[in-house]
Amino acid sequence: MKGIMADPLKDIMLRITDDNPETRGQKLWVMFALSLFLVASLNWYAMVREPQVVDIEDLVQHKNEVVLVEGKVISWIEDRYGNGEDRVDLVIEDDTGVIQVRWYSTGEIPPIGTNVTAMGDVVDWNGRFYMQATGSGAFHWEEKDLPTHQRVSISDLAVAPDDFVGKIVTIDGFISKSISPDAVYTSAYLTDHPGNAAHQMQLLIQSATGAWIEADSKIEVSGMLSFQETNLRWAFHVQGPDILLDTSYQPQIIRLDWATEATWSYESGSKVILAGTLRITDGVWELEGPNGHTICVIPTTEDMAEAELQNYSGSIFDAEGRLMWSDDRNSWCIDANQGMGQNLVDPMTALSMQAMLSADPASMLQAPNTHYTINTYMKYAFEPLDTEGYFVDSQTYTFGQTSIAMTFPGTRTEWIESGQGIVADVTIVWDDEDMRMRLMVNSYTLTGNPPPPATMLWDDGATQWGYSKNQFVLIDGKAALHDDGWYLERPGSEQSIKLNVLPNAIGTDSLHENQSLTWHGRLVQIEHSSELALVFLLDGADALDEDGDRLADSFEDATGFNSNTIDSDGDGINDREEMENGTGPNNENS
């Protein structure tokens, strides 16, 4: 039987390989038909062949193969780099591990917690495996695969967070900050009260919301609770497009105060109101405060038309809009167009930047030319010759403060103080030496004022003083001249600190001789001249003189002058001259 079946095939092959010129044309047609048959057979096999279902831990054995993975969706990010790409990065988990699936030409996105079947190519990129899927049919799930959400309160999570790990839960609350429509990664807080919260929880938002969410808005979110080892705290992971807004609750618009200008950056992206004198020059709008400081205003078309009719310039004006950073003006602006003006950005905070880096650090390094605008603060005082330091998410130290390493483009001529607000354009690189992510600062603008100098107490000791190294501080004491220069001594003790006094300093003149004064300067450490030790020095030191009348504030308070004004009695003669002339408040000639 075997020989009989082989005879026809043998006959065909003999005809094909025959060199007879008379049958050469027939042979070509037979070969062509046979090739078509083989190609069609292979295509049919490729279509009907079902990809193999593979455990995630075994994907390393299927490099460059199309496979199926079955598991639960635990997170997804839509348009990771904000460039409009039709791409969603999903993370799928099964009993053996997790895998990222990069899905292009997407369809409906499965909710978090959905059990799905994903089909795609297994890709090995420098030892890091992920799957690449294309088309709406790459993911499949049915109604029975959708998650069942458990509704809980923030207090439930606070009492027993471990009970909800790995579960999809739904909670509502008030969001702590405004969320811009195109922010792919955002870190905020969810509280149980907009102004007097008993509980708050970190909220990590992935994927752009597509619409503004105002600070203190009441929202409903569904997601998963996880413990953040880097910050030693719990966080709730949600997807931006899935945030539900309770429109029945309207948050209050924040009124800014010119006296607290240094804290305005906390309201970045929020709707604000600020009163001031409106100045319009060549179409440029600015709002001027009582201290002479200004903030730019970006009006609507209707505002500009009304201003021409009513002559707004020079009038007291309540500017209402969204507080945004203007790249064109390198300053904060109140945008009446609700954040839709040109070249305006809502800078991310250091906390949001860290959340973005923690979510998928490898992907961030794949886009080294992507620029980010970050609204942050200096962690330590930054010397002019320093190029490496840290950004933090709050002006003063708080427990759990977020720090990010950064590098400046070069040296400077001035110090940048600890707690100084800064808006910087940065890119992200990998630091081989320190084995961590690092922000490269391309350009920056200082905003607001640094915190006031800290008061140092002699009883605090060297360790506590070390926390204020390189910062401006206040120290009480008496100045005394030694063989090697001026020292600030603690009265009644042997404690002292070396002084590097300013030229023409008032603290060492004859009027202030042997007086206990409050001194102001930068606390630095230097080597001891004769011992193997480090000692503190108050650099650029002088007695504190807030009103600038060349009388130390503590001296004025002790002698009856007003330390807040140059001319305490308003007679046209400044306090210094009165003291030198013997006509001060406590003087017989006054």
CSV table of C-alpha atoms in Angstrom, one decimal, residues 79-244:
chain,number,residue,atom,x,y,z
A,79,ASP,CA,-0.4,57.3,26.5
A,80,ARG,CA,2.5,57.1,28.9
A,81,TYR,CA,4.6,59.9,27.4
A,82,GLY,CA,1.7,62.2,26.6
A,83,ASN,CA,2.4,62.4,22.9
A,84,GLY,CA,-1.0,61.3,21.7
A,85,GLU,CA,0.2,57.7,20.9
A,86,ASP,CA,-2.6,55.0,20.7
A,87,ARG,CA,-0.9,52.9,23.3
A,88,VAL,CA,-1.8,51.4,26.7
A,89,ASP,CA,0.7,49.8,29.0
A,90,LEU,CA,-1.0,47.1,31.2
A,91,VAL,CA,0.5,45.0,34.0
A,92,ILE,CA,-1.0,41.5,34.2
A,93,GLU,CA,-0.5,39.2,37.1
A,94,ASP,CA,-1.0,35.4,37.4
A,95,ASP,CA,0.0,32.9,40.2
A,96,THR,CA,3.6,32.8,38.8
A,97,GLY,CA,4.5,36.5,38.3
A,98,VAL,CA,3.7,39.8,36.5
A,99,ILE,CA,4.3,41.0,32.9
A,100,GLN,CA,3.9,44.3,31.2
A,101,VAL,CA,1.9,44.3,28.0
A,102,ARG,CA,2.4,47.2,25.6
A,103,TRP,CA,-0.8,47.4,23.6
A,104,TYR,CA,-1.0,49.4,20.4
A,105,SER,CA,-4.0,50.2,18.2
A,106,THR,CA,-6.1,49.6,21.3
A,107,GLY,CA,-9.7,48.9,22.0
A,108,GLU,CA,-11.8,49.0,25.1
A,109,ILE,CA,-9.5,49.0,28.2
A,110,PRO,CA,-10.3,46.4,30.8
A,111,PRO,CA,-11.0,47.7,34.3
A,112,ILE,CA,-8.5,47.1,37.1
A,113,GLY,CA,-9.0,43.6,38.6
A,114,THR,CA,-10.4,42.1,35.3
A,115,ASN,CA,-9.3,38.6,34.5
A,116,VAL,CA,-8.2,38.8,30.8
A,117,THR,CA,-6.5,36.7,28.1
A,118,ALA,CA,-3.8,38.7,26.3
A,119,MET,CA,-2.1,37.7,23.1
A,120,GLY,CA,1.2,39.2,21.9
A,121,ASP,CA,4.8,38.8,21.1
A,122,VAL,CA,7.3,38.1,23.8
A,123,VAL,CA,10.1,40.8,23.6
A,124,ASP,CA,13.5,40.7,25.3
A,125,TRP,CA,14.9,44.3,25.7
A,126,ASN,CA,18.3,44.2,27.3
A,127,GLY,CA,17.2,41.3,29.6
A,128,ARG,CA,13.9,42.9,30.4
A,129,PHE,CA,10.9,41.0,29.1
A,130,TYR,CA,7.5,42.4,28.1
A,131,MET,CA,4.8,41.5,25.6
A,132,GLN,CA,3.8,43.6,22.6
A,133,ALA,CA,0.2,43.4,21.5
A,134,THR,CA,-1.6,45.0,18.5
A,135,GLY,CA,-5.3,45.5,17.7
A,136,SER,CA,-8.5,45.5,19.6
A,137,GLY,CA,-8.6,41.7,19.6
A,138,ALA,CA,-5.4,41.3,21.5
A,139,PHE,CA,-7.4,41.3,24.8
A,140,HIS,CA,-10.4,39.2,25.6
A,141,TRP,CA,-12.6,39.0,28.7
A,142,GLU,CA,-16.3,38.3,29.4
A,143,GLU,CA,-18.7,39.8,31.8
A,144,LYS,CA,-18.0,37.1,34.4
A,145,ASP,CA,-14.4,38.2,34.4
A,146,LEU,CA,-15.1,41.7,35.6
A,147,PRO,CA,-14.1,42.5,39.2
A,148,THR,CA,-16.6,42.9,42.1
A,149,HIS,CA,-15.9,46.1,43.9
A,150,GLN,CA,-16.2,46.3,47.7
A,151,ARG,CA,-17.3,49.8,49.0
A,152,VAL,CA,-15.4,50.9,52.1
A,153,SER,CA,-14.5,54.2,53.8
A,154,ILE,CA,-11.0,55.7,54.4
A,155,SER,CA,-11.4,54.9,58.1
A,156,ASP,CA,-11.9,51.2,57.2
A,157,LEU,CA,-8.6,51.2,55.3
A,158,ALA,CA,-6.9,53.1,58.2
A,159,VAL,CA,-8.0,50.6,60.8
A,160,ALA,CA,-7.0,47.4,59.0
A,161,PRO,CA,-5.2,48.1,55.7
A,162,ASP,CA,-3.8,44.5,55.5
A,163,ASP,CA,-7.3,43.2,55.1
A,164,PHE,CA,-7.7,44.9,51.7
A,165,VAL,CA,-4.3,44.2,50.1
A,166,GLY,CA,-4.9,42.7,46.6
A,167,LYS,CA,-8.6,43.6,46.6
A,168,ILE,CA,-10.5,46.1,44.4
A,169,VAL,CA,-12.3,48.5,46.6
A,170,THR,CA,-14.3,51.7,46.0
A,171,ILE,CA,-14.0,54.7,48.3
A,172,ASP,CA,-15.0,58.4,48.2
A,173,GLY,CA,-13.4,61.5,49.7
A,174,PHE,CA,-11.9,64.9,48.9
A,175,ILE,CA,-8.8,65.3,46.7
A,176,SER,CA,-6.1,67.5,48.1
A,177,LYS,CA,-4.9,69.2,44.9
A,178,SER,CA,-6.0,70.1,41.4
A,179,ILE,CA,-5.3,67.5,38.7
A,180,SER,CA,-4.6,68.7,35.1
A,181,PRO,CA,-6.2,66.9,32.2
A,182,ASP,CA,-2.9,65.6,30.7
A,183,ALA,CA,-1.0,64.6,33.8
A,184,VAL,CA,0.0,61.0,33.2
A,185,TYR,CA,1.3,60.5,36.8
A,186,THR,CA,0.0,62.4,39.8
A,187,SER,CA,0.4,61.9,43.5
A,188,ALA,CA,-2.2,63.5,45.7
A,189,TYR,CA,-4.0,62.8,49.0
A,190,LEU,CA,-7.6,61.7,49.5
A,191,THR,CA,-9.1,63.0,52.8
A,192,ASP,CA,-12.4,62.5,54.6
A,193,HIS,CA,-13.0,66.2,55.0
A,194,PRO,CA,-11.9,69.1,52.7
A,195,GLY,CA,-10.7,71.4,55.6
A,196,ASN,CA,-10.5,69.4,58.8
A,197,ALA,CA,-9.6,65.8,57.9
A,198,ALA,CA,-9.3,63.0,60.4
A,199,HIS,CA,-7.8,60.6,57.9
A,200,GLN,CA,-5.8,61.1,54.7
A,201,MET,CA,-4.3,58.6,52.3
A,202,GLN,CA,-1.8,58.9,49.5
A,203,LEU,CA,-3.5,58.6,46.1
A,204,LEU,CA,-1.3,57.5,43.1
A,205,ILE,CA,-3.1,58.3,39.8
A,206,GLN,CA,-1.9,56.8,36.6
A,207,SER,CA,-3.1,57.9,33.1
A,208,ALA,CA,-4.5,61.3,32.2
A,209,THR,CA,-7.9,62.2,33.5
A,210,GLY,CA,-8.9,64.1,30.3
A,211,ALA,CA,-10.5,66.9,32.4
A,212,TRP,CA,-9.5,69.2,35.2
A,213,ILE,CA,-10.3,68.0,38.7
A,214,GLU,CA,-10.3,70.9,41.2
A,215,ALA,CA,-8.7,70.8,44.6
A,216,ASP,CA,-11.1,69.7,47.4
A,217,SER,CA,-13.4,68.1,44.9
A,218,LYS,CA,-15.4,65.2,46.1
A,219,ILE,CA,-14.5,62.1,44.1
A,220,GLU,CA,-15.2,58.4,43.9
A,221,VAL,CA,-12.3,56.1,43.0
A,222,SER,CA,-11.8,52.3,42.7
A,223,GLY,CA,-8.4,50.8,42.9
A,224,MET,CA,-6.0,48.7,45.0
A,225,LEU,CA,-4.1,49.4,48.2
A,226,SER,CA,-0.4,48.7,48.4
A,227,PHE,CA,2.4,49.4,50.9
A,228,GLN,CA,5.2,51.7,49.5
A,229,GLU,CA,8.5,50.4,50.9
A,230,THR,CA,10.3,53.6,49.8
A,231,ASN,CA,8.1,55.9,51.9
A,232,LEU,CA,7.0,53.4,54.5
A,233,ARG,CA,3.3,54.2,54.0
A,234,TRP,CA,0.2,52.9,52.3
A,235,ALA,CA,-1.0,54.2,49.0
A,236,PHE,CA,-4.1,53.8,46.9
A,237,HIS,CA,-3.5,53.1,43.1
A,238,VAL,CA,-6.2,54.4,40.7
A,239,GLN,CA,-6.6,55.1,37.0
A,240,GLY,CA,-7.2,58.7,36.0
A,241,PRO,CA,-10.0,58.1,33.5
A,242,ASP,CA,-11.9,56.0,36.1
A,243,ILE,CA,-12.2,58.9,38.7
A,244,LEU,CA,-15.8,59.9,39.2
